[in-house]
Coordinates of C-alpha atoms in Angstrom, one line a residue:
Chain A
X22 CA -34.2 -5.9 56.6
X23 CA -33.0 -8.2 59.9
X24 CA -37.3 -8.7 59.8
X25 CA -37.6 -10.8 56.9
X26 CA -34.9 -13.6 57.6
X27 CA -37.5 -15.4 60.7
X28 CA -35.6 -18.5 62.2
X29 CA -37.8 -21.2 63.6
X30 CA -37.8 -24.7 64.6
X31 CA -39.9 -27.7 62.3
X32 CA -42.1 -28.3 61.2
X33 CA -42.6 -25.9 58.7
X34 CA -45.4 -27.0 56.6
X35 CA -48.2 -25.2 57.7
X36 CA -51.7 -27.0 56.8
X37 CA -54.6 -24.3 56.7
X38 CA -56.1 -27.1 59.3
X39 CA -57.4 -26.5 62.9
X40 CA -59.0 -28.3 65.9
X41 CA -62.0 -25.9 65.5
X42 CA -62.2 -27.0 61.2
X43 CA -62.1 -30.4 62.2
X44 CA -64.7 -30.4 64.4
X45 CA -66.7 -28.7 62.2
X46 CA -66.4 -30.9 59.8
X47 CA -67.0 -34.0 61.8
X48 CA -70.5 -32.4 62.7
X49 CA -71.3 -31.8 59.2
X50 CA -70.3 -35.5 58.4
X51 CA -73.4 -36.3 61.3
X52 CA -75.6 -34.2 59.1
X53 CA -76.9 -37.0 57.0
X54 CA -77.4 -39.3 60.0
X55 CA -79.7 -36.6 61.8
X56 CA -81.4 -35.8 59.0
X57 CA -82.4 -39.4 58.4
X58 CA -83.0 -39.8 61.9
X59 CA -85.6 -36.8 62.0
X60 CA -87.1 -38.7 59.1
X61 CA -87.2 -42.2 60.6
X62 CA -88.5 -40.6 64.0
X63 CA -90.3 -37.4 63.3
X64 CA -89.8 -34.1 64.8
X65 CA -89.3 -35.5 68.5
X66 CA -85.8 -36.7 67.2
X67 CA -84.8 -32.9 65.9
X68 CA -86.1 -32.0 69.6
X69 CA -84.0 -34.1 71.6
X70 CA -80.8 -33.2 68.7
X71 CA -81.3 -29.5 69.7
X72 CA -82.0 -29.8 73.4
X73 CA -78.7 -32.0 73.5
X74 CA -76.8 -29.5 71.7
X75 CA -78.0 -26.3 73.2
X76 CA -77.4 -27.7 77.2
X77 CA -73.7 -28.8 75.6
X78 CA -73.1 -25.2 74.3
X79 CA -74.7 -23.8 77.8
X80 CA -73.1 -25.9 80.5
X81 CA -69.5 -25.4 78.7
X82 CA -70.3 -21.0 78.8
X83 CA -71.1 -21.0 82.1
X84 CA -68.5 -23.5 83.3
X85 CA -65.6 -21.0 81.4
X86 CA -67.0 -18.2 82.7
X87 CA -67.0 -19.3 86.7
X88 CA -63.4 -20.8 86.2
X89 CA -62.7 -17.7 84.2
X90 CA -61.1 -19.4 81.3
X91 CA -61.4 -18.6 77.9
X92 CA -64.7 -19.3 76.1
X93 CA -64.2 -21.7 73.5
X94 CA -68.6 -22.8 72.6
X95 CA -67.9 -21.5 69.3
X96 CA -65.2 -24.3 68.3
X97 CA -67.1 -27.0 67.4
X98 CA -66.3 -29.5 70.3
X99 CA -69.0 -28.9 73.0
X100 CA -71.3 -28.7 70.0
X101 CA -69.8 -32.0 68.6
X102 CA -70.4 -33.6 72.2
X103 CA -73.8 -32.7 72.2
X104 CA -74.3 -33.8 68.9
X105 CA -73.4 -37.1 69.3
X106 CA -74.9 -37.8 72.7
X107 CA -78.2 -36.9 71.2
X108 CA -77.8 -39.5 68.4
X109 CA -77.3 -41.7 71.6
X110 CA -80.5 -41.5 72.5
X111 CA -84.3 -43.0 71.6
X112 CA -86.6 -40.0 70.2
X113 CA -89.3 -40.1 72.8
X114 CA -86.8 -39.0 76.2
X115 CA -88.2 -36.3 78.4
X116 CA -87.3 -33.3 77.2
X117 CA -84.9 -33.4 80.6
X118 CA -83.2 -36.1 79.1
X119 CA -80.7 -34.7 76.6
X120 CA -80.3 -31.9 78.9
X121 CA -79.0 -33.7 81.8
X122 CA -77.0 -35.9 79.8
X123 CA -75.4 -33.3 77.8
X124 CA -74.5 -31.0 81.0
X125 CA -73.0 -33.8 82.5
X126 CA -70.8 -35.1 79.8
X127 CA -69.4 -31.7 79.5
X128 CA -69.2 -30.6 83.2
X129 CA -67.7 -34.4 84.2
X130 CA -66.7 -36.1 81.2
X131 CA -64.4 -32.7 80.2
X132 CA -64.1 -29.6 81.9
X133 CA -63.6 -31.5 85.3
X134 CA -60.2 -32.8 83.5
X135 CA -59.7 -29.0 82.1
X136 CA -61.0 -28.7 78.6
X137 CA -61.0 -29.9 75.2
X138 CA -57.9 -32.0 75.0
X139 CA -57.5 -33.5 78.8
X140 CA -60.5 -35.6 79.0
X141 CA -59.4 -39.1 79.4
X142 CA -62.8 -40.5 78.3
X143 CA -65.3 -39.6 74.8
X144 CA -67.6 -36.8 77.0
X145 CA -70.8 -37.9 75.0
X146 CA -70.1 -41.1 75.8
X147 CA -69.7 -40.4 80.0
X148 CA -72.7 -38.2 79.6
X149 CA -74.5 -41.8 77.8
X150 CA -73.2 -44.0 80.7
X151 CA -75.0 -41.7 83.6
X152 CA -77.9 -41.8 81.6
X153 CA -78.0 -45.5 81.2
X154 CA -77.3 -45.9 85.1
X155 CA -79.7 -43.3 86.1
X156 CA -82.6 -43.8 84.2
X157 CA -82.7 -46.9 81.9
X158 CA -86.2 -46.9 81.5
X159 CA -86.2 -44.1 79.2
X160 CA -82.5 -45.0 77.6
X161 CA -83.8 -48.6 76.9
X162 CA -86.8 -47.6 75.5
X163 CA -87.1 -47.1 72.0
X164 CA -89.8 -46.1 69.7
X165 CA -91.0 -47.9 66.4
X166 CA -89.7 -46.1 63.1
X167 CA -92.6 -44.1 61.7
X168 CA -92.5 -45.8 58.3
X169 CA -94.0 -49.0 60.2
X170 CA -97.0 -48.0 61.7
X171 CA -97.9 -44.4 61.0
X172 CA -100.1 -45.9 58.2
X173 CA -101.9 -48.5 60.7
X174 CA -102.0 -46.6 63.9
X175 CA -103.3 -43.3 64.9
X176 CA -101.2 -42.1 67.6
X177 CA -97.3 -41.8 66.8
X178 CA -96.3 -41.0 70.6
X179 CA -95.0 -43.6 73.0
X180 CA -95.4 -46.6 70.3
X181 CA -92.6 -48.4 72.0
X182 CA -90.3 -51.1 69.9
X183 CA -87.7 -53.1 71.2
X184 CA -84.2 -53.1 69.1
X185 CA -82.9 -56.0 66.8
X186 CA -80.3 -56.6 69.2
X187 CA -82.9 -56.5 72.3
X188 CA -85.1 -59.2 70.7
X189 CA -82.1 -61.3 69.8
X190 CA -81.1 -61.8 73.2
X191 CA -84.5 -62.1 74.2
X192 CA -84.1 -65.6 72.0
X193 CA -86.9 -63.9 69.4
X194 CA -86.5 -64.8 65.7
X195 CA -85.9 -61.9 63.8
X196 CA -87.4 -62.3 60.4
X197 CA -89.5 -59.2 59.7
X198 CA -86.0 -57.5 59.7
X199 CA -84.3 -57.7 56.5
X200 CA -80.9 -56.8 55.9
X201 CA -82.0 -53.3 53.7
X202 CA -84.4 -53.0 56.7
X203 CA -81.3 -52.4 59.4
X204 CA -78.8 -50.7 56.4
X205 CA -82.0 -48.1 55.7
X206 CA -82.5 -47.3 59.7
X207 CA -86.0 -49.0 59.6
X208 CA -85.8 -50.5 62.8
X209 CA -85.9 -49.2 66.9
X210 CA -83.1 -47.5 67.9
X211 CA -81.3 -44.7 69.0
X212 CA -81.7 -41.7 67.1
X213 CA -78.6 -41.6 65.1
X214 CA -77.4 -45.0 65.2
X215 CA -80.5 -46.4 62.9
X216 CA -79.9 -45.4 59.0
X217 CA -76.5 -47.1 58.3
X218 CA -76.3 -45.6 54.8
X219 CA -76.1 -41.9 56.4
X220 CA -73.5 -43.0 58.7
X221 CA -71.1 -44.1 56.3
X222 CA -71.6 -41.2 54.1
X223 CA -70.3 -39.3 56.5
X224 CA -67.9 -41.5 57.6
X225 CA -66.6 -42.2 54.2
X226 CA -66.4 -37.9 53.9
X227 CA -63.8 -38.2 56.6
X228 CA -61.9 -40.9 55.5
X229 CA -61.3 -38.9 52.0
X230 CA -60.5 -36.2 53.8
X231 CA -58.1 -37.8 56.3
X232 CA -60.0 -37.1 59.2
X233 CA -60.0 -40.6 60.7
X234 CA -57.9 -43.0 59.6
X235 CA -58.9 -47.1 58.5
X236 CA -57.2 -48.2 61.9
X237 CA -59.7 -48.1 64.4
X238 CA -62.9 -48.1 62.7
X239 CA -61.9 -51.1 60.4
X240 CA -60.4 -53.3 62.9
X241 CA -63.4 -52.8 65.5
X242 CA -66.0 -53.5 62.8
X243 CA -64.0 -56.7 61.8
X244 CA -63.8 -57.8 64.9
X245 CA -66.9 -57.3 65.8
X246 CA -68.2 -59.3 62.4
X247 CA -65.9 -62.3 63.0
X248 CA -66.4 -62.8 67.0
X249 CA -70.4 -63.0 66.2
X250 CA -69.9 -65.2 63.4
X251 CA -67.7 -67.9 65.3
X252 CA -69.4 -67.2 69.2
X253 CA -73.3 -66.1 68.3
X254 CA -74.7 -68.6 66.6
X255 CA -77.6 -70.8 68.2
X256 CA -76.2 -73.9 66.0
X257 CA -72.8 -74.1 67.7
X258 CA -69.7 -72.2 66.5
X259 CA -69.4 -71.0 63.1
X260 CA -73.0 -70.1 62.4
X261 CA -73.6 -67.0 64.0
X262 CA -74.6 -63.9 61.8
X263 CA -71.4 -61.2 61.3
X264 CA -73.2 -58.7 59.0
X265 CA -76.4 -58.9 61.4
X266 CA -74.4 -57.6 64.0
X267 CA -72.5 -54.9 62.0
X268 CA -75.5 -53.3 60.8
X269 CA -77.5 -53.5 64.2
X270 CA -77.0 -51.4 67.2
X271 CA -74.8 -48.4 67.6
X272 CA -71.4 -50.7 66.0
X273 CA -71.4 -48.1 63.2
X274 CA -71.9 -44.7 64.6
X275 CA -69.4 -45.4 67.8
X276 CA -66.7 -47.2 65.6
X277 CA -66.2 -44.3 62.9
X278 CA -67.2 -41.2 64.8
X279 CA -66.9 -42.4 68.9
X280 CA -63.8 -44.7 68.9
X281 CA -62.0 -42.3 66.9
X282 CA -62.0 -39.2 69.1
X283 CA -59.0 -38.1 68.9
X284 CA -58.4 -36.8 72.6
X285 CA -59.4 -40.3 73.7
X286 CA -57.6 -42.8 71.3
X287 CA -54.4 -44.3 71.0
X288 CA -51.6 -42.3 69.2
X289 CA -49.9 -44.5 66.8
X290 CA -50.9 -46.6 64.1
X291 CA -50.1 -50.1 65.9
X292 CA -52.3 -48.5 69.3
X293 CA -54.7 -47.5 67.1
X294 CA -55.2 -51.1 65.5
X295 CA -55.1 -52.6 69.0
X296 CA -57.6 -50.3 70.2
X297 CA -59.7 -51.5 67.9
X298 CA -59.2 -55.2 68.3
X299 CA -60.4 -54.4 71.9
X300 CA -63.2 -52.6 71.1
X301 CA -64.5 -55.2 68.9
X302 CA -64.2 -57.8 71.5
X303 CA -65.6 -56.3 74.3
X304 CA -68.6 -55.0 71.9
X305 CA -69.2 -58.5 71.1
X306 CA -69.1 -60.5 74.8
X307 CA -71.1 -57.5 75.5
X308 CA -73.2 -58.5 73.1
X309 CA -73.0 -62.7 73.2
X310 CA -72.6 -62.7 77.2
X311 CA -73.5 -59.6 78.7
X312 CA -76.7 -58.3 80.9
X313 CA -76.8 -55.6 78.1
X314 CA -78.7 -56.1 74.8
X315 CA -75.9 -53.7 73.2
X316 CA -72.2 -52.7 74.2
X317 CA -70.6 -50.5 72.1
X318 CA -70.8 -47.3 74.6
X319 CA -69.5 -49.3 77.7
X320 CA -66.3 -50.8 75.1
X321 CA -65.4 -47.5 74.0
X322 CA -64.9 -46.4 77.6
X323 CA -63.6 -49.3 78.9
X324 CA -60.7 -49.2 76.2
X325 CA -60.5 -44.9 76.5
X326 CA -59.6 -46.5 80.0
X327 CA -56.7 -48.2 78.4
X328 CA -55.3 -45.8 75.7
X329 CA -52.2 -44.2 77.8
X330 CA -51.3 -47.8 78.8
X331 CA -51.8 -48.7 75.0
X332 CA -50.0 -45.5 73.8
X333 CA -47.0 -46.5 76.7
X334 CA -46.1 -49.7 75.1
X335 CA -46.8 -48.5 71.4
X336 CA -45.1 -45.8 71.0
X337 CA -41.9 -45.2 68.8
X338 CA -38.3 -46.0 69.7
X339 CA -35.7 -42.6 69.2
X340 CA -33.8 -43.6 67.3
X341 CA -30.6 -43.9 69.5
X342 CA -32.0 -44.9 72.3
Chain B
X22 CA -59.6 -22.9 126.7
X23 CA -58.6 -21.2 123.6
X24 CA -56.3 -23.8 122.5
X25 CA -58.6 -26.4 123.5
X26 CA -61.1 -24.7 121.2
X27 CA -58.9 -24.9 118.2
X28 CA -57.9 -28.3 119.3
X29 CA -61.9 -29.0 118.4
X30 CA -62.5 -26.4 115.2
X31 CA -59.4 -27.6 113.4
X32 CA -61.0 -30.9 112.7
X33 CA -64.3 -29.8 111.2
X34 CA -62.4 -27.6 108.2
X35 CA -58.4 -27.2 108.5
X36 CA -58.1 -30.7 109.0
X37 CA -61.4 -32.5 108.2
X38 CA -60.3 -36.3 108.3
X39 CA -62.4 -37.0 104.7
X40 CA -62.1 -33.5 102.8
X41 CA -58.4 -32.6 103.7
X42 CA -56.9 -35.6 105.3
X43 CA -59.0 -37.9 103.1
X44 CA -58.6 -40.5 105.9
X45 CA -61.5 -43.3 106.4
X46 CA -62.4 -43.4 102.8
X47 CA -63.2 -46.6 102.6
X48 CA -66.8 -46.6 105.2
X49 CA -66.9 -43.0 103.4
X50 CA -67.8 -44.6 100.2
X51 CA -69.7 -47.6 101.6
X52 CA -72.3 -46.0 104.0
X53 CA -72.9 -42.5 102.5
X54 CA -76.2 -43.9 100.7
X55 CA -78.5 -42.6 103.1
X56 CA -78.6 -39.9 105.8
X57 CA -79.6 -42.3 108.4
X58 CA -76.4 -44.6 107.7
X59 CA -74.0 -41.5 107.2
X60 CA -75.0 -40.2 110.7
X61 CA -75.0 -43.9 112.4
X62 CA -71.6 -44.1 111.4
X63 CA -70.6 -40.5 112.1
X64 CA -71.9 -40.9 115.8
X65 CA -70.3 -44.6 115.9
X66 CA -66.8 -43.3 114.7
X67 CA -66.7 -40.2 117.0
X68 CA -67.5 -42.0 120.0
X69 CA -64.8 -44.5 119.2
X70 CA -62.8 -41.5 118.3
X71 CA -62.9 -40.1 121.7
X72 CA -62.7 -43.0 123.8
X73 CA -59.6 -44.1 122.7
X74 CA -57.9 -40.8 121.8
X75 CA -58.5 -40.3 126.2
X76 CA -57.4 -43.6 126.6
X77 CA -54.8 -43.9 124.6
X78 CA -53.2 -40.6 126.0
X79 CA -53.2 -41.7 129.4
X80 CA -51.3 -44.8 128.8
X81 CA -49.0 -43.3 126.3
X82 CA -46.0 -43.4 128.7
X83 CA -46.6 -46.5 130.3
X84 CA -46.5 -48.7 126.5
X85 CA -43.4 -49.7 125.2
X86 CA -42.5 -48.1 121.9
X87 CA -41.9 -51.4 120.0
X88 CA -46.0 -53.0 120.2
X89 CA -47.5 -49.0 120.4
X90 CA -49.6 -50.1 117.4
X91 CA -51.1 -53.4 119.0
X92 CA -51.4 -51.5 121.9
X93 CA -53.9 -49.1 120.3
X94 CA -55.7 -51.5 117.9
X95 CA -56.5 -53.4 121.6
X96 CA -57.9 -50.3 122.7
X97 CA -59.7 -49.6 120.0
X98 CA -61.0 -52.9 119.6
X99 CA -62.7 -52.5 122.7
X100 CA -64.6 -49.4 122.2
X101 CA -65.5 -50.8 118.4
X102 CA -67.0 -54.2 120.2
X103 CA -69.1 -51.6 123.1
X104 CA -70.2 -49.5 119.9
X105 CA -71.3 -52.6 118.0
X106 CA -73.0 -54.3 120.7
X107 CA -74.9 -51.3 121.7
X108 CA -76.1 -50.9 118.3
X109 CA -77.1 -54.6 117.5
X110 CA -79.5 -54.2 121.1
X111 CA -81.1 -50.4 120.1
X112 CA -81.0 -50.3 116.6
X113 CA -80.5 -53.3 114.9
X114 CA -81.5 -51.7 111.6
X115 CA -78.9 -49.6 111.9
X116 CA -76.7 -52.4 112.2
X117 CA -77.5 -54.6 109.0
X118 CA -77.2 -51.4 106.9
X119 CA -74.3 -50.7 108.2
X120 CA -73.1 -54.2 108.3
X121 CA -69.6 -54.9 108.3
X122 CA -68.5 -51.5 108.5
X123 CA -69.0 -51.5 112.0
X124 CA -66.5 -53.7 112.9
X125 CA -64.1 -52.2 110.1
X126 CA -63.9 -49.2 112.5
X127 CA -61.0 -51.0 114.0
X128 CA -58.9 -50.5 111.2
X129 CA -60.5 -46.8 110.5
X130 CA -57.2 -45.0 109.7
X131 CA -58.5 -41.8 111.5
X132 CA -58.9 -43.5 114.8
X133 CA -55.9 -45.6 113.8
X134 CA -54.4 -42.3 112.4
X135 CA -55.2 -39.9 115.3
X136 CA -54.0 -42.2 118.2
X137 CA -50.8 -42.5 116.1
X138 CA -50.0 -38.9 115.4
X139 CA -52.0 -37.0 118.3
X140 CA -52.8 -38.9 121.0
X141 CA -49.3 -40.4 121.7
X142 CA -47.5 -36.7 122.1
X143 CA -50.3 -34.6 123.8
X144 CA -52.0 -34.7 127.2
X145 CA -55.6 -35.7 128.1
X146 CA -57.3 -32.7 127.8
X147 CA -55.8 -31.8 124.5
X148 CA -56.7 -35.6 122.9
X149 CA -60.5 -35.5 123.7
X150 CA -60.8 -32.1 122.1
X151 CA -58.8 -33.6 118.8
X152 CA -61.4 -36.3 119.2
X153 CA -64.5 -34.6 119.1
X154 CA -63.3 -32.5 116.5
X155 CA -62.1 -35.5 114.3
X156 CA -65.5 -36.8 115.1
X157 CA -67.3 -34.2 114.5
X158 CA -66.2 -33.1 111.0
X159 CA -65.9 -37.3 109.9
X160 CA -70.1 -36.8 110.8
X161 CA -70.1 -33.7 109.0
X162 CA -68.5 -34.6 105.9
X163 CA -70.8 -38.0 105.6
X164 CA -73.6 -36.3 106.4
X165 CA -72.7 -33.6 103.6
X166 CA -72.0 -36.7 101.3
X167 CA -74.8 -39.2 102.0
X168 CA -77.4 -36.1 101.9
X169 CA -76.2 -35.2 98.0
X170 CA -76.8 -38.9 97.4
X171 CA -79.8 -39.7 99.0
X172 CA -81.6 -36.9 97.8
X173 CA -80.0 -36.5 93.9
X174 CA -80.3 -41.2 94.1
X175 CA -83.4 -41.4 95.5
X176 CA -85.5 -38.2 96.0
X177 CA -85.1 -38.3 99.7
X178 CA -83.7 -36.7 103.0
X179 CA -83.7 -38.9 105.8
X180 CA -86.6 -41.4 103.9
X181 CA -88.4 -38.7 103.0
X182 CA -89.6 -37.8 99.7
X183 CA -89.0 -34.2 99.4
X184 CA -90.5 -33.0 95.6
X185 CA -92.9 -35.2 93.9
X186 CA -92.3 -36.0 90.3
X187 CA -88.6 -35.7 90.6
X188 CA -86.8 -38.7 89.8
X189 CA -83.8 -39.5 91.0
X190 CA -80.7 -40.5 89.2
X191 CA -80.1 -43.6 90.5
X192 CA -76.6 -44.2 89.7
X193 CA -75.7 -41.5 92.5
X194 CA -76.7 -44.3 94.9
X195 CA -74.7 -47.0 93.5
X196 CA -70.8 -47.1 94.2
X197 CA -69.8 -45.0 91.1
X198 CA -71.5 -42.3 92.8
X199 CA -69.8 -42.4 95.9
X200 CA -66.6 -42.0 93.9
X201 CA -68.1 -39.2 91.4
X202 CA -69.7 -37.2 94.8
X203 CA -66.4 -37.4 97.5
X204 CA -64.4 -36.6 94.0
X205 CA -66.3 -33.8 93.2
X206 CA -66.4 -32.5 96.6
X207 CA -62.8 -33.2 97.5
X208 CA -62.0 -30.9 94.5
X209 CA -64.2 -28.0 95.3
X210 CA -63.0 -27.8 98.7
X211 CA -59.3 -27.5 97.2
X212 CA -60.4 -25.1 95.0
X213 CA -62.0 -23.2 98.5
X214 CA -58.4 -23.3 100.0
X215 CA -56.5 -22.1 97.4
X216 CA -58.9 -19.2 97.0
X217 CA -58.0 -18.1 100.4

């Protein structure tokens, strides 16, 4: 009888949720993304997806097992990390590539800081930046989407494109690319940045489900869209083109499914907003004023950086206090 | 002998000046790029090291208490300038890539460091041991560092290419990778000591 009476502290609400679900979930909200990807890019993209994801799943096993912790592959993190550096990348990488670049945003961008949860910056994102500084020959290389040329030309390997953004700072005009062009992924790219559509059916997945919340991803797109309009334009201020630089680049993929890493981002609603704000800016000098065609990776790290001071100054008042 | 002996060995691992004492870390991460500038500066350090660790002990009674540390940066000022000149007239090479870091031995908080807390309380004999060992395991440690950059940034030990087709990652050789490498290694040998 003195069994069933059990006395415990709040909350007592239990949601049938988990760390493992969620990142489950998140993964399966990439699906669409990838798939396009494979179809925009051919098999050499779903080579690179697996290669990133099997070294992520590897270098976290053997990493557990010399520390002796527990082995946690199986809950969706390490495979999420691999995941999403993989959709970092151009299809036509070494087949090194993804490996290296997963093992070391595992190994140094998290179990360095010990495991899910303590990494101060996105892994997939650290494991993106060594990468870029390592090689950037084969980061900033990208290949044309088979729908352009596979009619015209006989060989599909190393067809190399530039990106929207790349040719925009190179001063070229971009009018073969149409606005359903970038939204469809028919442009050069990374592999899981290119077919907006995907990404926001996955993205709008977890928003329904509560996931991610509006905060980050909405104020870093916004700012994004009204920084380019008012700085980018070749007429003076005013004229530059918002939506262009929405739907270009990685803006998408790294606002809804990088900036919102939970581990990584601000806590509260008011950090979160801020978060984004900075984001959105640094994307955008980046972008406008930069040495780098694109920004997104390096502004999501520079504001991780930021989110315990961001969280410090944010954070509620007890009452009382 | 014997306590001269461990006067020398506990520099190179119970009290290496970069791994344990993480003194000097400034040249540390500036020189390590290659092995040729890690050992340059090893040798330069340690010789400075020695000389004014001996020096420095003999005239430990005879400075006032008040100016000990102008005293010592004097001293060592003078064995920097002897290292420097040498090395602009033999190896000017050398020099350029080690640039300013020369001079900066000066203000080398293990020289600085080990005058301060060695050389001041213990006799002659004792304070050129501390010094080659100090020396010693400062050349050690950069030569441990700047080999893990040079070959993993740039394919190469001592400006040779050792495997053909493997391509460095270059951001090993730039100053993030100074700070990923000496992190990296600082935490396995605390992992090493806590194992013991």
């Amino acid at each position: 009888m003195e069994n069933k009476l059990t006395v415990s502290v709040s909350p007592h609400l239990h949601k049938n949720e988990s760390v493992s679900k969620i990142m489950w979930l998140v993964g399966l909200s990439l699906l669409p993304s990838g798939i396009a990807g494979v179809l925009i890019f051919g098999t050499s993209a779903l080579r690179v997806i697996l290669l990133g994801i099997v070294s992520a799943l590897f270098t976290e096993g053997i990493l557990q097992i010399l520390t002796k912790r527990k082995i946690t592959i199986f809950d969706g993190s390490a495979f999420l990390t691999g995941l999403l550096l993989a959709y970092n990348l151009p299809a036509h990488v070494p087949f090194w590539i993804p490996i290296v670049g997963s093992g070391f945003a595992i190994a140094i961008g998290k179990q360095v800081f010990g495991g899910l949860g303590q990494n101060i910056f996105n892994p997939a994102l650290v494991g993106r930046a060594f990468l870029m500084a390592s090689w950037p020959r084969y980061i900033a290389t990208f290949t044309t989407p088979l729908s352009y040329d596979a009619m015209t030309s006989a060989t599909q390997d190393a067809v190399t494109s530039a990106t929207p953004l790349a040719l925009l700072k190179e001063g070229k005009i971009l009018e073969h690319v149409s606005y359903l062009d970038l939204f469809l992924g028919r442009r050069g790219g990374c592999i899981g940045e290119v077919c907006i559509i995907a990404l926001l059916i996955g993205a709008a997945f977890l928003l329904l489900r509560g996931y991610i919340s509006w905060h980050i991803p909405g104020t870093y797109v916004l700012t994004v869209a009204v920084f380019t309009y008012i700085f980018a334009g070749e007429n003076g201020l005013f004229t530059g083109d918002g939506i262009f630089h929405i739907l270009s680049g990685g803006l998408i993929l790294g606002a809804f499914f990088m900036a919102t890493d939970y581990v990584s981002s601000p806590l509260t609603q008011k950090g979160q907003i801020l978060f984004g704000i900075g984001c959105g800016l640094l994307t955008a000098i980046i972008r406008i004023w930069g040495g780098y065609p694109e920004g997104v990776s390096y502004a999501i790290l520079m504001m991780n950086a930021a989110t315990p001071i961001i969280d410090r100054f944010t954070k509620r008042r007890i009452y009382g206090k | 002998m014997k306590k001269l002996f461990h006067e020398f060995l506990k520099g190179i691992i119970k009290e290496n000046p970069t791994f344990v004492l993480a003194l000097g870390l400034c040249p540390t991460l500036a020189v390590s790029i290659s092995l040729m500038n890690g050992l340059g500066m090893g040798v330069a350090a340690t010789f400075v090291l020695i000389c004014s660790n001996i020096i420095i002990a003999m005239i430990k009674n005879t400075i006032p208490e008040k100016i000990r540390i102008p005293c010592y940066i004097v001293v060592i000022a003078t064995f920097v300038t002897i290292t420097e000149l040498i090395m602009k007239a033999y190896s000017p090479a050398l020099n350029r890539a080690l640039g300013i870091y020369v001079p900066l031995i000066v203000v080398n908080c293990i020289v600085l460091g080990r005058a301060e807390a060695y050389a001041s309380k213990n006799s002659v004999m004792n304070s050129l041991f501390d010094g080659i060992g100090m020396g010693v395991g400062f050349t050690l440690a950069l030569l441990l560092i700047s080999g893990i950059r040079e070959f993993l940034g740039a394919g190469k030990l001592f400006g040779y290419t050792l495997i053909k087709g493997f391509e460095p990652a270059f951001v090993l050789a730039m100053p993030p990778g100074a700070l990923l490498v000496i992190g990296l290694l600082l935490g396995f040998f605390n992992i090493l000591k806590e194992r013991k």
